[in-house]
Coordinates of C-alpha atoms in Angstrom, one line a residue:
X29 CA 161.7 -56.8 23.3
X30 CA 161.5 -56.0 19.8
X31 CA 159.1 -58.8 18.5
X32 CA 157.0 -57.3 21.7
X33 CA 156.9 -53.6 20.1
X34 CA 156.2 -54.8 17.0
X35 CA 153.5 -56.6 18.6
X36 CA 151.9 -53.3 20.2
X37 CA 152.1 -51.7 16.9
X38 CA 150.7 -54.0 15.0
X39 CA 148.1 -54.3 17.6
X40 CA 147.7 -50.5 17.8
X41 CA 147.1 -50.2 14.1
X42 CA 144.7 -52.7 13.8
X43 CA 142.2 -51.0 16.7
X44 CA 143.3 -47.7 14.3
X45 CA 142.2 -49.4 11.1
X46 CA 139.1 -51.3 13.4
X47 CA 138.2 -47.7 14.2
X48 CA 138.4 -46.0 10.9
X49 CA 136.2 -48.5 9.4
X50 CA 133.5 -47.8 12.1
X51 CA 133.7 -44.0 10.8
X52 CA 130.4 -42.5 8.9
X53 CA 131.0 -42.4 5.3
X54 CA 131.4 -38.5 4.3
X55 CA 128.9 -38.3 1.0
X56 CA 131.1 -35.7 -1.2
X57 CA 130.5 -37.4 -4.3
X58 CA 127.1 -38.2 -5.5
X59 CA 126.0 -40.5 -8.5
X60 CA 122.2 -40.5 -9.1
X61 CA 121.0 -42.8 -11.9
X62 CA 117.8 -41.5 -13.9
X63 CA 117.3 -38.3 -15.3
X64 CA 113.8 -38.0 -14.7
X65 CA 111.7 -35.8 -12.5
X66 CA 112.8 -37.1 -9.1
X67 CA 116.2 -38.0 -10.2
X68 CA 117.0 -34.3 -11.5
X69 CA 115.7 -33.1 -8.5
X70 CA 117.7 -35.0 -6.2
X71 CA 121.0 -34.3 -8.3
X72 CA 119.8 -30.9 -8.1
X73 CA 119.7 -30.4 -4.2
X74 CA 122.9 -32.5 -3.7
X75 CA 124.7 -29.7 -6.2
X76 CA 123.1 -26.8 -4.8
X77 CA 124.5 -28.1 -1.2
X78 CA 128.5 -28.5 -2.5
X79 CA 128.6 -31.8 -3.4
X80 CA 129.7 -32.8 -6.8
X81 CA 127.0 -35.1 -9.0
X82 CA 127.0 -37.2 -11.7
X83 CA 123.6 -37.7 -13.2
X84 CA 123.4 -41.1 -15.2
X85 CA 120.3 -41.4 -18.2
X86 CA 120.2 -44.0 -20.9
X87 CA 120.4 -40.8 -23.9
X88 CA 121.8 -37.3 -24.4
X89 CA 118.6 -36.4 -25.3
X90 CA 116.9 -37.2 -21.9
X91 CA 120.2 -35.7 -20.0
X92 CA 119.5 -32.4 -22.0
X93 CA 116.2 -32.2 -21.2
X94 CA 116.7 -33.2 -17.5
X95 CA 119.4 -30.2 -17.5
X96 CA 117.1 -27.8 -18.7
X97 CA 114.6 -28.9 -15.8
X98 CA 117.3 -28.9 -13.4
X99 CA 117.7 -25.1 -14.7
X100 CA 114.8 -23.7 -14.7
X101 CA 114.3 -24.7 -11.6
X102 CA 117.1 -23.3 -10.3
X103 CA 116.2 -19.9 -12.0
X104 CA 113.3 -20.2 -9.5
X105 CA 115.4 -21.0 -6.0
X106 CA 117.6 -18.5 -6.8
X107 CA 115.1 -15.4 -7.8
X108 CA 112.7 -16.2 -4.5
X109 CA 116.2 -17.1 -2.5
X110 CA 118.5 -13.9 -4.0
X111 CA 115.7 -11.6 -4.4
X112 CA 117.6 -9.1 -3.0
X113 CA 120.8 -9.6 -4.7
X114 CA 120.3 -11.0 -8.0
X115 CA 124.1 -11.5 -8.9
X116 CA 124.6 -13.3 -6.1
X117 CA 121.8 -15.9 -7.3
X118 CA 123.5 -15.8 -10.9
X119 CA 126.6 -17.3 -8.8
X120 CA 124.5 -19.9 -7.2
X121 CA 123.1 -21.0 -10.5
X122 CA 126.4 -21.3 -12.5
X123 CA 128.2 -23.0 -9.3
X124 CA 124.9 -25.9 -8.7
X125 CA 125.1 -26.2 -12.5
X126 CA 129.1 -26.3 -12.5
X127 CA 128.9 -29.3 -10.1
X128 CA 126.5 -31.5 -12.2
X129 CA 128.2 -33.4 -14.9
X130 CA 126.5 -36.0 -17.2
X131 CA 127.0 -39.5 -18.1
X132 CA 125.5 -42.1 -20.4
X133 CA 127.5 -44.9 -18.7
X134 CA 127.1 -45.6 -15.1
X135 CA 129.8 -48.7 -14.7
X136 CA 132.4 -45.8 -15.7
X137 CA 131.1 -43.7 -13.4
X138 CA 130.6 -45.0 -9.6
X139 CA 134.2 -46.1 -9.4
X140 CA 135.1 -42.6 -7.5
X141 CA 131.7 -42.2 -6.3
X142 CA 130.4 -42.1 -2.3
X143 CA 126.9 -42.7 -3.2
X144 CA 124.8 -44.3 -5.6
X145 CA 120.9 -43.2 -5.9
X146 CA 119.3 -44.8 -8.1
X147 CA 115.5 -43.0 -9.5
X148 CA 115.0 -45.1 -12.2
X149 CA 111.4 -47.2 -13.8
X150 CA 109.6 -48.9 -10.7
X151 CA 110.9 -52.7 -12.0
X152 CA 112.6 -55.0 -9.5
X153 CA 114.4 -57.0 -12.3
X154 CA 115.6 -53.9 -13.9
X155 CA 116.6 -52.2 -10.5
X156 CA 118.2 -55.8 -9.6
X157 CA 119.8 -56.0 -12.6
X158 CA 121.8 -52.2 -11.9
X159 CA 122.5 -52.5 -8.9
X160 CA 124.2 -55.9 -9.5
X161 CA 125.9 -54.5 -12.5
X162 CA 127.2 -51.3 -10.7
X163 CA 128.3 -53.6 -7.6
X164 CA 131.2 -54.9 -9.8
X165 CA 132.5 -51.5 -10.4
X166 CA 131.8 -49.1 -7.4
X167 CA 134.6 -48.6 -4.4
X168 CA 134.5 -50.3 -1.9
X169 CA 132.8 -48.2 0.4
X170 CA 130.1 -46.8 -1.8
X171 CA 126.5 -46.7 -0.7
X172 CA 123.9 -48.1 -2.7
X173 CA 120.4 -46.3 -2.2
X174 CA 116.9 -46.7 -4.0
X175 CA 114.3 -43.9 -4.0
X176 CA 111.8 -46.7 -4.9
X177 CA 108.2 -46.1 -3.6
X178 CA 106.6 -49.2 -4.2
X179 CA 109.3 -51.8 -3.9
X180 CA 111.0 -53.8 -1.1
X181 CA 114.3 -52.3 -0.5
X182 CA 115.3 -56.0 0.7
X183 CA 114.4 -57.3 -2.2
X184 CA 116.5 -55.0 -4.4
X185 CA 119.9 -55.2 -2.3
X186 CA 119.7 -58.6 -2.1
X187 CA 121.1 -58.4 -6.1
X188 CA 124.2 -57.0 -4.8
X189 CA 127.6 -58.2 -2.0
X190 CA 127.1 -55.0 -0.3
X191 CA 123.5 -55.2 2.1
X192 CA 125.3 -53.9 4.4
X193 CA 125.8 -50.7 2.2
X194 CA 122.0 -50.4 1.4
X195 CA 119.5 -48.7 2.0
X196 CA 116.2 -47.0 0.9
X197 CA 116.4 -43.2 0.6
X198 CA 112.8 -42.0 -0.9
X199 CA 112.3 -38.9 -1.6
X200 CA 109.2 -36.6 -2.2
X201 CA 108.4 -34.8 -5.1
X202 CA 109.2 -32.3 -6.1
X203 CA 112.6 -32.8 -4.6
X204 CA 113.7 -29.1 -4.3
X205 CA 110.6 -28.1 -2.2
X206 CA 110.0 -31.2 -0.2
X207 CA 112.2 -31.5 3.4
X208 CA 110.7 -35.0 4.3
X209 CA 113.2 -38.1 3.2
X210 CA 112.7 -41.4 4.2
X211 CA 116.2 -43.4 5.4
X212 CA 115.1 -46.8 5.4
X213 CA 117.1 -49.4 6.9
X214 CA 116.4 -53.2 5.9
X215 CA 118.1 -55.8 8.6
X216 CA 121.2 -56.4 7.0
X217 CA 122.2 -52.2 6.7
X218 CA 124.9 -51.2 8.9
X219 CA 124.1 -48.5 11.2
X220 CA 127.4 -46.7 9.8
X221 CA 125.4 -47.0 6.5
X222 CA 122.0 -45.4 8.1
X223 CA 123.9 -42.9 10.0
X224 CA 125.6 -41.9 7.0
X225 CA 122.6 -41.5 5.1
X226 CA 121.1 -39.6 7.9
X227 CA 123.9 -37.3 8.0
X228 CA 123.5 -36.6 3.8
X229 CA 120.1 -35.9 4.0
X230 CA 121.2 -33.2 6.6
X231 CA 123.3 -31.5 4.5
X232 CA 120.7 -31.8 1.9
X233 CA 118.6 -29.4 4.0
X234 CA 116.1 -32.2 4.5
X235 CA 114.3 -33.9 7.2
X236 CA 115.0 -37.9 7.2
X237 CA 113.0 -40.0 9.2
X238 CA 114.0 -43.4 10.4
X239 CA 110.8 -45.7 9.8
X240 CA 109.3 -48.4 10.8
X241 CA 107.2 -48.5 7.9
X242 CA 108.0 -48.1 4.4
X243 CA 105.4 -45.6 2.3
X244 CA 104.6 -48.4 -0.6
X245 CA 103.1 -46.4 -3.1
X246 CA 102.5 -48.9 -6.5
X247 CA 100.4 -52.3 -6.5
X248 CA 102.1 -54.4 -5.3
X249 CA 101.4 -56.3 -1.9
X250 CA 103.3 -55.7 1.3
X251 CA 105.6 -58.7 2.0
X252 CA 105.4 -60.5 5.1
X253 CA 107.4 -59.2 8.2
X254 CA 110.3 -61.9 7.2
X255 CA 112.4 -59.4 6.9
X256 CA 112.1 -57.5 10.0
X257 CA 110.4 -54.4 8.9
X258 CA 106.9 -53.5 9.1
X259 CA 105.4 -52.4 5.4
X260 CA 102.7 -50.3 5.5
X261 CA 100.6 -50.3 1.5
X262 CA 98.6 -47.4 0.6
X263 CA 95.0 -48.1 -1.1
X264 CA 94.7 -46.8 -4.3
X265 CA 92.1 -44.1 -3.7
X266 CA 94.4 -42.6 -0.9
X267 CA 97.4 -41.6 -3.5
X268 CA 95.8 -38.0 -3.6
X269 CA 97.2 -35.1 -2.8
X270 CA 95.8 -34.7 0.6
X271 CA 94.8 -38.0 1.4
X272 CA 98.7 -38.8 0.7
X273 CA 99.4 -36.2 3.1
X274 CA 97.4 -37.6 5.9
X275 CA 99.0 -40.7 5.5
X276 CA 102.4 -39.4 5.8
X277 CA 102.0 -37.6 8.7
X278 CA 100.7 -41.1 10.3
X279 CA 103.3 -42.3 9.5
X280 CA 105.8 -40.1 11.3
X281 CA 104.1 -40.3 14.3
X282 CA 104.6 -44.3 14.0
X283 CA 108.3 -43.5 13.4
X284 CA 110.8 -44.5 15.3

């Protein structure tokens, strides 16, 4: 009778541990690598929205300068946000800027982290190169996520153990203004991962769209449906302002 209770327990608390690991991940921690426009601006809405960021540059000098961005535009949220009550928007400012700390090293860094974006040069072998770095160091259950534009998502997770925990999640610039986010999902991401992507950009105050087609926005050529998703490669005349719009609203309509 006893080896059959231990039995059901051991049984229950695998279909517990089963269901646990089936759970969305909860992004509270957030490290975003590259201080530059679109990485300041994405460490910038995940503070303002309570999460706590770690913004990862190769110098204090670029971190400085990407602080002072983050800042000002902060001062600019909060005046057209609190124009009624500017203390209120002094708050706001200290707290987003309270929750952003800096880093020169990222190994040290995504250890305690949920989520890794990464807005760095548009390089596959660099990217590569990070990601497989950082895989060696990040917890177990951290999501990798690229903001690339113009590379295969594919391509880039394939550096790491963890396809399953990455995914594309492409932002517009400027980050603080613009509510479309692209959650792309390459065939080896989990839907726990997607979902849980989904349910950041949420939070984010941001519109994600699952798609079937990835906006490519650099030279390179679309790779062949191998993969399972279908790439769509802007010319190079339609990267303008409106014609970029155009595009983008096609491709929400495609969407899934």
């Amino acid at each position: 009778m006893a080896f059959v209770t231990r039995q059901f327990v051991r049984s229950m608390s695998s279909s517990s541990t089963a269901a646990a690991s089936a759970k969305k991940i909860l992004v509270k921690h957030v490290t975003v690598i590259g201080g530059g426009l679109m990485g300041a601006g994405i460490a910038q809405v995940a503070a303002a929205t309570g999460h706590t960021v770690v913004l990862v540059d190769q110098t204090e000098d670029i971190l400085a300068k990407s602080r002072k961005g983050i800042e000002e535009s902060l001062r600019k949220v909060a005046k057209k946000k609190f124009a009624e009550n500017p203390k209120a928007g002094d708050e706001f400012m200290e707290k987003t800027l309270s929750s952003i700390l800096t880093s020169m090293d990222a190994a040290s860094v995504v250890h305690s982290t949920d989520l890794v974006v990464e807005a760095i040069v548009e390089n596959l072998r660099v990217k590569s190169e990070l990601f497989k770095r950082l895989d060696k160091f990040a917890a177990e259950h951290t999501i990798f996520a690229s903001n690339t534009s113009s590379l295969q998502i594919t391509s880039i997770a394939n550096a790491t153990t963890r396809q399953d925990r990455f995914a594309g999640l492409h932002f517009f610039n400027p980050v603080p203004l613009m509510k479309l986010v692209e959650v792309i999902k390459t065939p080896m991401t989990s839907q726990k991962t997607f979902e849980s992507l989904v349910d950041f950009s949420k939070t984010l105050g941001k519109h994600p769209v699952a798609c079937k087609l990835q906006l490519l926005l650099g030279p390179e050529e679309p790779e062949p449906c191998v993969s399972g998703t279908a790439w769509w490669h802007m010319n190079p005349e339609q990267k303008t302002g409106a014609s970029l719009l155009e595009r983008t609203l096609q491709v929400i309509s495609e969407m899934v």
